[in-house]
The first five atom37 places (N, CA, C, CB, O) and aatype in JSON, in Angstrom:
{
  "aatype": [12, 15, 3, 8, 14, 10, 11, 0, 10, 9, 6, 15, 0, 3, 1, 15, 9, 15, 0, 11, 3, 13, 3, 7, 10, 12, 1, 13, 18, 16, 8, 3, 0, 16, 10, 19, 19, 11, 0, 7, 12, 18, 0, 11, 7, 11, 3, 5, 9, 1, 11, 0, 13, 6, 0, 9, 15, 0, 8, 13, 5, 7, 11, 10, 11, 19, 1, 5, 7, 1, 12, 6, 19, 9, 6, 7, 7, 3, 16, 0, 10, 0, 9, 12, 6, 16, 17, 10, 3, 0, 19, 3, 6, 15, 7, 9, 7, 16, 15, 16, 19, 1, 1, 0, 16, 18, 19, 13, 1, 1, 3, 15, 15, 7, 2, 17, 10, 4, 0, 19, 3, 2, 15, 18, 7, 16, 0, 10, 10, 3, 15],
  "atom_mask": [
    [1, 1, 1, 1, 1],
    [1, 1, 1, 1, 1],
    [1, 1, 1, 1, 1],
    [1, 1, 1, 1, 1],
    [1, 1, 1, 1, 1],
    [1, 1, 1, 1, 1],
    [1, 1, 1, 1, 1],
    [1, 1, 1, 1, 1],
    [1, 1, 1, 1, 1],
    [1, 1, 1, 1, 1],
    [1, 1, 1, 1, 1],
    [1, 1, 1, 1, 1],
    [1, 1, 1, 1, 1],
    [1, 1, 1, 1, 1],
    [1, 1, 1, 1, 1],
    [1, 1, 1, 1, 1],
    [1, 1, 1, 1, 1],
    [1, 1, 1, 1, 1],
    [1, 1, 1, 1, 1],
    [1, 1, 1, 1, 1],
    [1, 1, 1, 1, 1],
    [1, 1, 1, 1, 1],
    [1, 1, 1, 1, 1],
    [1, 1, 1, 0, 1],
    [1, 1, 1, 1, 1],
    [1, 1, 1, 1, 1],
    [1, 1, 1, 1, 1],
    [1, 1, 1, 1, 1],
    [1, 1, 1, 1, 1],
    [1, 1, 1, 1, 1],
    [1, 1, 1, 1, 1],
    [1, 1, 1, 1, 1],
    [1, 1, 1, 1, 1],
    [1, 1, 1, 1, 1],
    [1, 1, 1, 1, 1],
    [1, 1, 1, 1, 1],
    [1, 1, 1, 1, 1],
    [1, 1, 1, 1, 1],
    [1, 1, 1, 1, 1],
    [1, 1, 1, 0, 1],
    [1, 1, 1, 1, 1],
    [1, 1, 1, 1, 1],
    [1, 1, 1, 1, 1],
    [1, 1, 1, 1, 1],
    [1, 1, 1, 0, 1],
    [1, 1, 1, 1, 1],
    [1, 1, 1, 1, 1],
    [1, 1, 1, 1, 1],
    [1, 1, 1, 1, 1],
    [1, 1, 1, 1, 1],
    [1, 1, 1, 1, 1],
    [1, 1, 1, 1, 1],
    [1, 1, 1, 1, 1],
    [1, 1, 1, 1, 1],
    [1, 1, 1, 1, 1],
    [1, 1, 1, 1, 1],
    [1, 1, 1, 1, 1],
    [1, 1, 1, 1, 1],
    [1, 1, 1, 1, 1],
    [1, 1, 1, 1, 1],
    [1, 1, 1, 1, 1],
    [1, 1, 1, 0, 1],
    [1, 1, 1, 1, 1],
    [1, 1, 1, 1, 1],
    [1, 1, 1, 1, 1],
    [1, 1, 1, 1, 1],
    [1, 1, 1, 1, 1],
    [1, 1, 1, 1, 1],
    [1, 1, 1, 0, 1],
    [1, 1, 1, 1, 1],
    [1, 1, 1, 1, 1],
    [1, 1, 1, 1, 1],
    [1, 1, 1, 1, 1],
    [1, 1, 1, 1, 1],
    [1, 1, 1, 1, 1],
    [1, 1, 1, 0, 1],
    [1, 1, 1, 0, 1],
    [1, 1, 1, 1, 1],
    [1, 1, 1, 1, 1],
    [1, 1, 1, 1, 1],
    [1, 1, 1, 1, 1],
    [1, 1, 1, 1, 1],
    [1, 1, 1, 1, 1],
    [1, 1, 1, 1, 1],
    [1, 1, 1, 1, 1],
    [1, 1, 1, 1, 1],
    [1, 1, 1, 1, 1],
    [1, 1, 1, 1, 1],
    [1, 1, 1, 1, 1],
    [1, 1, 1, 1, 1],
    [1, 1, 1, 1, 1],
    [1, 1, 1, 1, 1],
    [1, 1, 1, 1, 1],
    [1, 1, 1, 1, 1],
    [1, 1, 1, 0, 1],
    [1, 1, 1, 1, 1],
    [1, 1, 1, 0, 1],
    [1, 1, 1, 1, 1],
    [1, 1, 1, 1, 1],
    [1, 1, 1, 1, 1],
    [1, 1, 1, 1, 1],
    [1, 1, 1, 1, 1],
    [1, 1, 1, 1, 1],
    [1, 1, 1, 1, 1],
    [1, 1, 1, 1, 1],
    [1, 1, 1, 1, 1],
    [1, 1, 1, 1, 1],
    [1, 1, 1, 1, 1],
    [1, 1, 1, 1, 1],
    [1, 1, 1, 1, 1],
    [1, 1, 1, 1, 1],
    [1, 1, 1, 1, 1],
    [1, 1, 1, 1, 1],
    [1, 1, 1, 0, 1],
    [1, 1, 1, 1, 1],
    [1, 1, 1, 1, 1],
    [1, 1, 1, 1, 1],
    [1, 1, 1, 1, 1],
    [1, 1, 1, 1, 1],
    [1, 1, 1, 1, 1],
    [1, 1, 1, 1, 1],
    [1, 1, 1, 1, 1],
    [1, 1, 1, 1, 1],
    [1, 1, 1, 1, 1],
    [1, 1, 1, 0, 1],
    [1, 1, 1, 1, 1],
    [1, 1, 1, 1, 1],
    [1, 1, 1, 1, 1],
    [1, 1, 1, 1, 1],
    [1, 1, 1, 1, 1],
    [1, 1, 1, 1, 1]
  ],
  "atom_positions": [
    [[-21.12, 1.06, 159.35], [-20.62, 0.46, 158.13], [-20.32, 1.54, 157.1], [-21.63, -0.55, 157.58], [-20.56, 1.35, 155.91]],
    [[-19.78, 2.67, 157.54], [-19.57, 3.82, 156.67], [-18.47, 3.59, 155.64], [-19.24, 5.02, 157.5], [-18.34, 4.39, 154.71]],
    [[-17.67, 2.54, 155.78], [-16.59, 2.3, 154.82], [-17.0, 1.33, 153.71], [-15.38, 1.77, 155.54], [-16.15, 0.9, 152.93]],
    [[-18.26, 0.98, 153.63], [-18.75, 0.08, 152.59], [-18.57, 0.75, 151.22], [-20.25, -0.28, 152.83], [-18.74, 1.96, 151.11]],
    [[-18.22, -0.02, 150.17], [-18.04, 0.56, 148.83], [-19.26, 1.31, 148.32], [-17.68, -0.53, 147.86], [-19.13, 2.2, 147.48]],
    [[-20.45, 0.95, 148.79], [-21.65, 1.66, 148.34], [-21.65, 3.11, 148.78], [-22.89, 0.96, 148.86], [-22.24, 3.95, 148.09]],
    [[-21.02, 3.44, 149.89], [-20.98, 4.83, 150.34], [-20.31, 5.71, 149.29], [-20.23, 4.94, 151.68], [-20.84, 6.76, 148.94]],
    [[-19.16, 5.29, 148.78], [-18.45, 6.06, 147.75], [-19.28, 6.14, 146.47], [-17.07, 5.44, 147.46], [-19.3, 7.17, 145.8]],
    [[-19.95, 5.05, 146.13], [-20.79, 5.03, 144.92], [-21.94, 6.02, 145.05], [-21.32, 3.61, 144.66], [-22.22, 6.78, 144.13]],
    [[-22.62, 6.01, 146.19], [-23.74, 6.91, 146.41], [-23.26, 8.36, 146.44], [-24.47, 6.57, 147.72], [-23.92, 9.24, 145.89]],
    [[-22.12, 8.61, 147.07], [-21.58, 9.97, 147.1], [-21.24, 10.45, 145.69], [-20.34, 10.04, 147.99], [-21.42, 11.63, 145.37]],
    [[-20.75, 9.56, 144.85], [-20.46, 9.9, 143.45], [-21.76, 10.26, 142.72], [-19.74, 8.73, 142.74], [-21.79, 11.22, 141.95]],
    [[-22.81, 9.49, 142.95], [-24.11, 9.79, 142.33], [-24.63, 11.14, 142.83], [-25.14, 8.67, 142.65], [-25.18, 11.92, 142.05]],
    [[-24.45, 11.43, 144.12], [-24.87, 12.72, 144.67], [-24.14, 13.88, 143.97], [-24.6, 12.78, 146.18], [-24.75, 14.9, 143.64]],
    [[-22.84, 13.7, 143.74], [-22.08, 14.74, 143.04], [-22.62, 14.94, 141.62], [-20.58, 14.38, 142.99], [-22.68, 16.06, 141.13]],
    [[-23.0, 13.84, 140.97], [-23.58, 13.95, 139.63], [-24.9, 14.71, 139.65], [-23.8, 12.57, 139.02], [-25.16, 15.53, 138.77]],
    [[-25.74, 14.45, 140.66], [-27.01, 15.17, 140.77], [-26.74, 16.66, 140.98], [-27.86, 14.61, 141.95], [-27.32, 17.5, 140.3]],
    [[-25.86, 16.97, 141.92], [-25.56, 18.37, 142.24], [-24.95, 19.11, 141.05], [-24.61, 18.44, 143.44], [-25.21, 20.3, 140.87]],
    [[-24.15, 18.41, 140.25], [-23.49, 19.02, 139.09], [-24.35, 18.96, 137.83], [-22.16, 18.32, 138.83], [-23.93, 19.44, 136.77]],
    [[-25.54, 18.4, 137.93], [-26.44, 18.21, 136.79], [-25.78, 17.36, 135.7], [-26.85, 19.58, 136.22], [-26.02, 17.57, 134.51]],
    [[-24.95, 16.4, 136.1], [-24.29, 15.45, 135.2], [-25.17, 14.21, 135.09], [-22.85, 15.09, 135.7], [-24.9, 13.19, 135.72]],
    [[-26.21, 14.32, 134.28], [-27.19, 13.24, 134.21], [-26.66, 12.03, 133.43], [-28.46, 13.74, 133.57], [-27.11, 10.91, 133.66]],
    [[-25.71, 12.25, 132.51], [-25.07, 11.11, 131.83], [-24.31, 10.28, 132.86], [-24.12, 11.59, 130.7], [-24.45, 9.06, 132.9]],
    [[-23.52, 10.94, 133.69], [-22.77, 10.24, 134.73], [-23.69, 9.55, 135.71], [0.0, 0.0, 0.0], [-23.4, 8.45, 136.17]],
    [[-24.79, 10.19, 136.04], [-25.75, 9.63, 136.99], [-26.36, 8.34, 136.48], [-26.84, 10.64, 137.28], [-26.62, 7.43, 137.27]],
    [[-26.6, 8.23, 135.2], [-27.25, 7.04, 134.66], [-26.36, 5.8, 134.79], [-27.62, 7.25, 133.21], [-26.88, 4.68, 134.75]],
    [[-25.05, 5.97, 134.93], [-24.16, 4.82, 135.13], [-24.37, 4.18, 136.5], [-22.7, 5.25, 134.97], [-23.9, 3.07, 136.74]],
    [[-25.07, 4.85, 137.38], [-25.34, 4.42, 138.74], [-26.47, 3.38, 138.79], [-25.7, 5.64, 139.6], [-26.56, 2.61, 139.75]],
    [[-27.34, 3.36, 137.78], [-28.58, 2.57, 137.8], [-28.54, 1.32, 136.93], [-29.72, 3.43, 137.37], [-27.84, 1.27, 135.92]],
    [[-29.31, 0.31, 137.34], [-29.59, -0.83, 136.47], [-30.49, -0.33, 135.34], [-30.26, -2.02, 137.27], [-31.13, 0.71, 135.46]],
    [[-30.54, -1.08, 134.24], [-31.38, -0.67, 133.1], [-32.86, -0.64, 133.48], [-31.17, -1.62, 131.91], [-33.64, 0.11, 132.88]],
    [[-33.26, -1.45, 134.47], [-34.68, -1.55, 134.84], [-34.96, -0.94, 136.22], [-35.11, -3.02, 134.83], [-35.92, -1.33, 136.89]],
    [[-34.13, -0.01, 136.64], [-34.25, 0.59, 137.97], [-35.55, 1.39, 138.12], [-33.06, 1.51, 138.26], [-36.19, 1.77, 137.14]],
    [[-35.93, 1.62, 139.39], [-37.07, 2.45, 139.71], [-36.63, 3.55, 140.67], [-38.22, 1.6, 140.33], [-35.94, 3.29, 141.66]],
    [[-37.04, 4.78, 140.37], [-36.81, 5.94, 141.22], [-38.14, 6.39, 141.79], [-36.12, 7.1, 140.42], [-39.1, 6.6, 141.05]],
    [[-38.2, 6.56, 143.11], [-39.39, 7.13, 143.73], [-39.27, 8.65, 143.57], [-39.53, 6.71, 145.25], [-38.42, 9.27, 144.21]],
    [[-40.12, 9.24, 142.74], [-40.1, 10.69, 142.52], [-40.79, 11.37, 143.69], [-40.79, 11.06, 141.18], [-40.3, 12.37, 144.22]],
    [[-41.93, 10.82, 144.08], [-42.66, 11.22, 145.28], [-43.68, 10.12, 145.54], [-43.36, 12.64, 145.1], [-43.83, 9.21, 144.72]],
    [[-44.36, 10.18, 146.65], [-45.32, 9.13, 146.99], [-46.29, 8.9, 145.83], [-46.11, 9.51, 148.27], [-46.96, 9.82, 145.37]],
    [[-46.34, 7.65, 145.35], [-47.24, 7.28, 144.28], [-46.75, 7.59, 142.88], [0.0, 0.0, 0.0], [-47.43, 7.28, 141.9]],
    [[-45.57, 8.21, 142.76], [-45.03, 8.55, 141.43], [-43.64, 7.94, 141.3], [-44.97, 10.1, 141.22], [-42.73, 8.23, 142.08]],
    [[-43.5, 7.07, 140.28], [-42.25, 6.35, 140.07], [-41.75, 6.56, 138.65], [-42.43, 4.85, 140.34], [-42.54, 6.63, 137.7]],
    [[-40.44, 6.67, 138.51], [-39.8, 6.68, 137.19], [-39.15, 5.32, 137.03], [-38.74, 7.86, 137.05], [-38.41, 4.87, 137.91]],
    [[-39.43, 4.65, 135.91], [-38.93, 3.3, 135.69], [-38.05, 3.27, 134.45], [-40.09, 2.3, 135.55], [-38.44, 3.73, 133.38]],
    [[-36.86, 2.71, 134.61], [-35.91, 2.65, 133.52], [-35.1, 3.93, 133.42], [0.0, 0.0, 0.0], [-35.52, 4.99, 133.88]],
    [[-33.93, 3.81, 132.81], [-33.0, 4.93, 132.76], [-33.55, 6.16, 132.05], [-31.73, 4.5, 132.08], [-33.27, 7.28, 132.47]],
    [[-34.33, 5.98, 130.99], [-34.88, 7.15, 130.27], [-35.8, 7.97, 131.17], [-35.64, 6.69, 129.01], [-35.67, 9.19, 131.24]],
    [[-36.73, 7.29, 131.85], [-37.65, 8.0, 132.74], [-36.91, 8.59, 133.95], [-38.75, 7.05, 133.22], [-37.23, 9.7, 134.39]],
    [[-35.93, 7.87, 134.47], [-35.17, 8.37, 135.62], [-34.41, 9.63, 135.23], [-34.19, 7.29, 136.15], [-34.4, 10.6, 135.99]],
    [[-33.78, 9.62, 134.08], [-33.06, 10.82, 133.63], [-34.02, 12.01, 133.51], [-32.36, 10.56, 132.26], [-33.71, 13.1, 133.99]],
    [[-35.16, 11.81, 132.87], [-36.14, 12.89, 132.71], [-36.62, 13.39, 134.08], [-37.34, 12.41, 131.88], [-36.82, 14.59, 134.27]],
    [[-36.8, 12.47, 135.02], [-37.23, 12.86, 136.36], [-36.17, 13.74, 137.03], [-37.52, 11.62, 137.22], [-36.51, 14.76, 137.63]],
    [[-34.9, 13.34, 136.94], [-33.85, 14.16, 137.55], [-33.7, 15.51, 136.86], [-32.52, 13.41, 137.51], [-33.41, 16.51, 137.52]],
    [[-33.89, 15.55, 135.57], [-33.85, 16.84, 134.86], [-34.99, 17.75, 135.36], [-33.96, 16.63, 133.32], [-34.78, 18.94, 135.58]],
    [[-36.18, 17.18, 135.55], [-37.32, 17.95, 136.04], [-37.1, 18.39, 137.49], [-38.62, 17.13, 135.93], [-37.43, 19.52, 137.86]],
    [[-36.54, 17.51, 138.31], [-36.25, 17.85, 139.71], [-35.24, 19.0, 139.76], [-35.71, 16.61, 140.48], [-35.41, 19.95, 140.53]],
    [[-34.2, 18.91, 138.95], [-33.19, 19.97, 138.9], [-33.83, 21.3, 138.48], [-32.05, 19.58, 137.93], [-33.55, 22.34, 139.08]],
    [[-34.67, 21.26, 137.46], [-35.35, 22.48, 137.0], [-36.25, 23.05, 138.08], [-36.17, 22.21, 135.72], [-36.31, 24.26, 138.27]],
    [[-36.94, 22.18, 138.81], [-37.83, 22.62, 139.89], [-37.04, 23.41, 140.95], [-38.53, 21.41, 140.55], [-37.53, 24.39, 141.5]],
    [[-35.82, 22.96, 141.21], [-34.97, 23.64, 142.2], [-34.02, 24.63, 141.54], [-34.17, 22.61, 143.01], [-33.0, 25.0, 142.12]],
    [[-34.36, 25.07, 140.32], [-33.6, 26.07, 139.58], [-32.12, 25.7, 139.47], [-33.75, 27.43, 140.24], [-31.26, 26.58, 139.48]],
    [[-31.82, 24.4, 139.37], [-30.46, 23.93, 139.21], [-29.59, 24.09, 140.45], [0.0, 0.0, 0.0], [-28.37, 23.97, 140.38]],
    [[-30.22, 24.36, 141.6], [-29.44, 24.65, 142.82], [-29.57, 23.56, 143.88], [-29.88, 25.96, 143.4], [-29.26, 23.8, 145.05]],
    [[-30.02, 22.38, 143.51], [-30.16, 21.28, 144.46], [-28.79, 20.66, 144.71], [-31.15, 20.22, 143.93], [-28.07, 20.33, 143.78]],
    [[-28.45, 20.51, 145.97], [-27.22, 19.83, 146.39], [-27.63, 18.66, 147.27], [-26.23, 20.81, 147.15], [-28.43, 18.82, 148.19]],
    [[-27.09, 17.48, 146.97], [-27.44, 16.27, 147.7], [-26.2, 15.76, 148.42], [-28.03, 15.18, 146.74], [-25.11, 15.74, 147.85]],
    [[-26.38, 15.35, 149.67], [-25.27, 14.77, 150.43], [-25.82, 13.72, 151.38], [-24.48, 15.86, 151.21], [-27.02, 13.7, 151.68]],
    [[-24.94, 12.86, 151.85], [-25.36, 11.75, 152.7], [-24.79, 11.9, 154.11], [-24.92, 10.42, 152.1], [-23.73, 12.48, 154.31]],
    [[-25.53, 11.37, 155.06], [-25.09, 11.3, 156.44], [-24.8, 9.85, 156.82], [0.0, 0.0, 0.0], [-24.1, 9.14, 156.11]],
    [[-25.35, 9.44, 157.95], [-25.1, 8.07, 158.43], [-25.66, 7.04, 157.45], [-25.74, 7.86, 159.82], [-26.6, 7.3, 156.7]],
    [[-25.01, 5.85, 157.48], [-25.38, 4.81, 156.52], [-25.21, 3.43, 157.14], [-24.53, 4.93, 155.25], [-24.27, 3.18, 157.9]],
    [[-26.12, 2.55, 156.8], [-26.02, 1.12, 157.13], [-26.28, 0.34, 155.84], [-27.02, 0.7, 158.27], [-27.16, 0.69, 155.06]],
    [[-25.5, -0.71, 155.63], [-25.69, -1.57, 154.47], [-25.9, -3.0, 154.96], [-24.47, -1.49, 153.49], [-25.16, -3.5, 155.81]],
    [[-26.93, -3.64, 154.4], [-27.23, -5.03, 154.71], [-27.16, -5.79, 153.4], [-28.64, -5.19, 155.41], [-27.94, -5.53, 152.48]],
    [[-26.22, -6.74, 153.31], [-26.04, -7.51, 152.08], [-26.65, -8.89, 152.23], [-24.56, -7.63, 151.74], [-26.63, -9.49, 153.3]],
    [[-27.19, -9.39, 151.12], [-27.66, -10.77, 151.01], [-27.34, -11.24, 149.61], [0.0, 0.0, 0.0], [-28.05, -10.92, 148.66]],
    [[-26.27, -12.0, 149.47], [-25.86, -12.45, 148.14], [-25.44, -11.27, 147.29], [0.0, 0.0, 0.0], [-24.61, -10.46, 147.7]],
    [[-26.03, -11.16, 146.1], [-25.71, -10.07, 145.18], [-26.69, -8.91, 145.3], [-25.69, -10.58, 143.76], [-26.84, -8.12, 144.36]],
    [[-27.36, -8.8, 146.44], [-28.3, -7.72, 146.69], [-27.9, -7.02, 147.98], [-29.76, -8.25, 146.77], [-27.45, -7.66, 148.94]],
    [[-28.07, -5.7, 148.0], [-27.76, -4.94, 149.22], [-28.84, -3.88, 149.44], [-26.36, -4.27, 149.12], [-29.33, -3.26, 148.49]],
    [[-29.19, -3.7, 150.7], [-30.09, -2.63, 151.11], [-29.25, -1.59, 151.81], [-31.24, -3.17, 152.04], [-28.56, -1.89, 152.79]],
    [[-29.29, -0.35, 151.33], [-28.59, 0.76, 151.98], [-29.63, 1.66, 152.61], [-27.69, 1.55, 150.95], [-30.59, 2.08, 151.95]],
    [[-29.44, 1.96, 153.87], [-30.32, 2.86, 154.61], [-29.45, 4.05, 155.0], [-30.98, 2.15, 155.89], [-28.44, 3.89, 155.69]],
    [[-29.85, 5.24, 154.56], [-28.99, 6.41, 154.75], [-29.79, 7.65, 155.11], [-28.18, 6.67, 153.5], [-30.97, 7.78, 154.79]],
    [[-29.1, 8.56, 155.77], [-29.61, 9.91, 155.91], [-29.23, 10.65, 154.63], [-29.05, 10.64, 157.19], [-28.06, 10.7, 154.27]],
    [[-30.22, 11.21, 153.96], [-29.97, 11.99, 152.75], [-30.33, 13.43, 153.04], [-30.8, 11.43, 151.53], [-31.45, 13.73, 153.46]],
    [[-29.38, 14.32, 152.81], [-29.58, 15.76, 153.01], [-29.81, 16.42, 151.66], [-28.37, 16.4, 153.74], [-29.02, 16.23, 150.73]],
    [[-30.87, 17.19, 151.56], [-31.19, 17.93, 150.34], [-31.09, 19.42, 150.66], [-32.61, 17.56, 149.79], [-31.9, 19.94, 151.44]],
    [[-30.13, 20.09, 150.08], [-29.96, 21.53, 150.26], [-30.43, 22.2, 148.97], [-28.46, 21.9, 150.59], [-29.99, 21.84, 147.88]],
    [[-31.33, 23.17, 149.11], [-31.91, 23.81, 147.93], [-32.23, 25.27, 148.25], [-33.19, 23.06, 147.47], [-32.01, 25.75, 149.36]],
    [[-32.75, 25.94, 147.25], [-33.23, 27.31, 147.39], [-34.69, 27.3, 146.99], [-32.39, 28.32, 146.51], [-35.04, 26.82, 145.92]],
    [[-35.55, 27.83, 147.86], [-36.99, 27.82, 147.55], [-37.34, 28.95, 146.58], [-37.82, 27.94, 148.84], [-36.47, 29.7, 146.15]],
    [[-38.63, 29.05, 146.23], [-39.09, 30.02, 145.24], [-38.75, 31.46, 145.62], [-40.57, 29.89, 145.04], [-38.58, 32.3, 144.74]],
    [[-38.67, 31.75, 146.91], [-38.38, 33.12, 147.36], [-36.88, 33.37, 147.52], [-39.08, 33.4, 148.67], [-36.48, 34.44, 147.97]],
    [[-36.05, 32.39, 147.15], [-34.61, 32.57, 147.23], [-34.0, 32.22, 148.57], [0.0, 0.0, 0.0], [-32.82, 32.49, 148.8]],
    [[-34.79, 31.63, 149.46], [-34.31, 31.27, 150.79], [-33.75, 29.85, 150.76], [-35.45, 31.4, 151.85], [-34.39, 28.94, 150.22]],
    [[-32.57, 29.66, 151.32], [-31.96, 28.34, 151.39], [-32.7, 27.43, 152.35], [0.0, 0.0, 0.0], [-33.11, 27.85, 153.43]],
    [[-32.87, 26.2, 151.94], [-33.55, 25.21, 152.78], [-32.68, 23.96, 152.86], [-34.96, 24.86, 152.23], [-31.88, 23.68, 151.96]],
    [[-32.85, 23.22, 153.93], [-32.15, 21.95, 154.08], [-33.12, 20.95, 154.67], [-30.88, 22.11, 154.99], [-33.76, 21.21, 155.69]],
    [[-33.24, 19.81, 154.02], [-34.16, 18.76, 154.45], [-33.37, 17.47, 154.61], [-35.33, 18.58, 153.43], [-32.49, 17.17, 153.8]],
    [[-33.68, 16.71, 155.65], [-33.04, 15.41, 155.81], [-34.11, 14.33, 155.69], [-32.3, 15.3, 157.19], [-35.21, 14.46, 156.23]],
    [[-33.78, 13.28, 154.96], [-34.67, 12.14, 154.79], [-33.92, 10.89, 155.21], [-35.18, 12.02, 153.32], [-32.69, 10.87, 155.21]],
    [[-34.65, 9.85, 155.56], [-34.07, 8.53, 155.82], [-34.34, 7.68, 154.59], [-34.67, 7.88, 157.13], [-35.39, 7.05, 154.48]],
    [[-33.38, 7.67, 153.69], [-33.54, 7.05, 152.38], [-33.25, 5.55, 152.43], [-32.64, 7.72, 151.36], [-32.52, 5.07, 153.3]],
    [[-33.84, 4.83, 151.48], [-33.54, 3.42, 151.28], [-33.21, 3.19, 149.81], [-34.74, 2.52, 151.74], [-33.9, 3.68, 148.92]],
    [[-32.15, 2.43, 149.59], [-31.72, 2.09, 148.24], [-31.5, 0.59, 148.18], [-30.41, 2.86, 147.85], [-31.02, -0.02, 149.14]],
    [[-31.87, -0.02, 147.05], [-31.6, -1.43, 146.83], [-30.62, -1.52, 145.66], [-32.92, -2.24, 146.53], [-30.84, -0.94, 144.6]],
    [[-29.53, -2.26, 145.89], [-28.49, -2.43, 144.89], [-28.38, -3.89, 144.49], [-27.15, -1.92, 145.41], [-28.65, -4.79, 145.29]],
    [[-27.98, -4.11, 143.23], [-27.65, -5.44, 142.74], [-26.22, -5.41, 142.23], [-28.64, -5.89, 141.62], [-25.77, -4.44, 141.62]],
    [[-25.51, -6.49, 142.49], [-24.15, -6.63, 141.97], [-24.24, -7.31, 140.61], [-23.22, -7.43, 142.95], [-24.87, -8.36, 140.48]],
    [[-23.62, -6.72, 139.6], [-23.67, -7.31, 138.25], [-22.59, -8.37, 138.1], [-23.51, -6.23, 137.17], [-21.82, -8.63, 139.03]],
    [[-22.53, -8.99, 136.93], [-21.6, -10.1, 136.71], [-20.13, -9.67, 136.78], [-21.86, -10.74, 135.36], [-19.25, -10.51, 136.95]],
    [[-19.87, -8.37, 136.66], [-18.5, -7.85, 136.79], [-18.16, -7.48, 138.23], [-18.32, -6.63, 135.9], [-17.04, -7.06, 138.52]],
    [[-19.13, -7.63, 139.14], [-18.9, -7.29, 140.54], [-19.22, -5.86, 140.9], [0.0, 0.0, 0.0], [-18.96, -5.44, 142.03]],
    [[-19.77, -5.09, 139.96], [-20.12, -3.69, 140.21], [-21.51, -3.59, 140.82], [-20.05, -2.87, 138.91], [-22.43, -4.3, 140.4]],
    [[-21.67, -2.71, 141.79], [-22.97, -2.45, 142.38], [-23.72, -1.43, 141.54], [-22.83, -1.96, 143.85], [-23.14, -0.41, 141.14]],
    [[-25.0, -1.69, 141.26], [-25.88, -0.77, 140.54], [-27.17, -0.63, 141.32], [-26.15, -1.26, 139.09], [-27.65, -1.58, 141.93]],
    [[-27.73, 0.57, 141.31], [-28.96, 0.84, 142.04], [-30.16, 0.33, 141.27], [-29.1, 2.35, 142.32], [-30.35, 0.67, 140.1]],
    [[-30.98, -0.49, 141.92], [-32.19, -1.02, 141.31], [-33.43, -0.28, 141.81], [-32.33, -2.52, 141.61], [-34.4, -0.14, 141.08]],
    [[-33.39, 0.2, 143.07], [-34.5, 0.98, 143.65], [-33.89, 2.15, 144.4], [-35.39, 0.1, 144.61], [-33.06, 1.98, 145.29]],
    [[-34.31, 3.35, 144.03], [-33.84, 4.6, 144.63], [-35.03, 5.27, 145.3], [-33.17, 5.55, 143.57], [-35.9, 5.83, 144.63]],
    [[-35.06, 5.2, 146.62], [-36.18, 5.73, 147.38], [-35.66, 6.71, 148.43], [-37.0, 4.6, 148.05], [-35.39, 6.32, 149.57]],
    [[-35.51, 7.97, 148.05], [-34.98, 8.96, 148.99], [-35.96, 9.28, 150.11], [-34.61, 10.24, 148.26], [-35.59, 9.93, 151.09]],
    [[-37.21, 8.83, 149.99], [-38.21, 9.07, 151.04], [-38.19, 7.99, 152.12], [-39.58, 9.14, 150.42], [-38.72, 8.21, 153.21]],
    [[-37.6, 6.85, 151.83], [-37.55, 5.78, 152.81], [-38.94, 5.38, 153.29], [0.0, 0.0, 0.0], [-39.88, 5.32, 152.51]],
    [[-39.06, 5.12, 154.59], [-40.34, 4.68, 155.14], [-41.36, 5.8, 155.27], [-40.12, 4.06, 156.48], [-42.51, 5.55, 155.59]],
    [[-40.95, 7.05, 155.01], [-41.9, 8.16, 155.04], [-43.01, 7.97, 153.99], [-41.18, 9.5, 154.8], [-44.07, 8.6, 154.09]],
    [[-42.78, 7.11, 153.0], [-43.84, 6.81, 152.02], [-45.07, 6.26, 152.71], [-43.33, 5.81, 150.96], [-46.19, 6.42, 152.22]],
    [[-44.88, 5.61, 153.85], [-46.01, 5.04, 154.58], [-46.86, 6.12, 155.26], [-45.51, 4.04, 155.63], [-48.0, 5.85, 155.65]],
    [[-46.32, 7.3, 155.4], [-47.04, 8.4, 156.06], [-48.03, 9.08, 155.14], [-46.05, 9.42, 156.59], [-48.87, 9.87, 155.59]],
    [[-47.95, 8.8, 153.84], [-48.81, 9.48, 152.85], [-50.21, 8.91, 152.86], [-48.22, 9.36, 151.46], [-51.06, 9.36, 152.09]]
  ]
}
């Protein structure tokens, strides 16, 4: 289901993360969205999500690049579950490039204008159960 409109939306959000365009990134989320920062740590609402992404970017010295691989979307009414491979390319503290792949899960809601917005952003997917 790689041609689903959510693929382009998620790729646009990835470009915003990589470019440190946090204003653009906030247009991706519902006002009451939740971002999984790491197991047991959540950012709730656009203000907290923005601060979390700013901190994540600083942690990776502004060199985090996000991209997506395979994707499946399951829709039910005005809600959609997106299951994707998320690739995180970064530079570690010693300057060595790293690449990590996660099986991410995202929950989207369609608003009254028909636009999809992210309500739950979980780049860890089911790996949260491993903690």
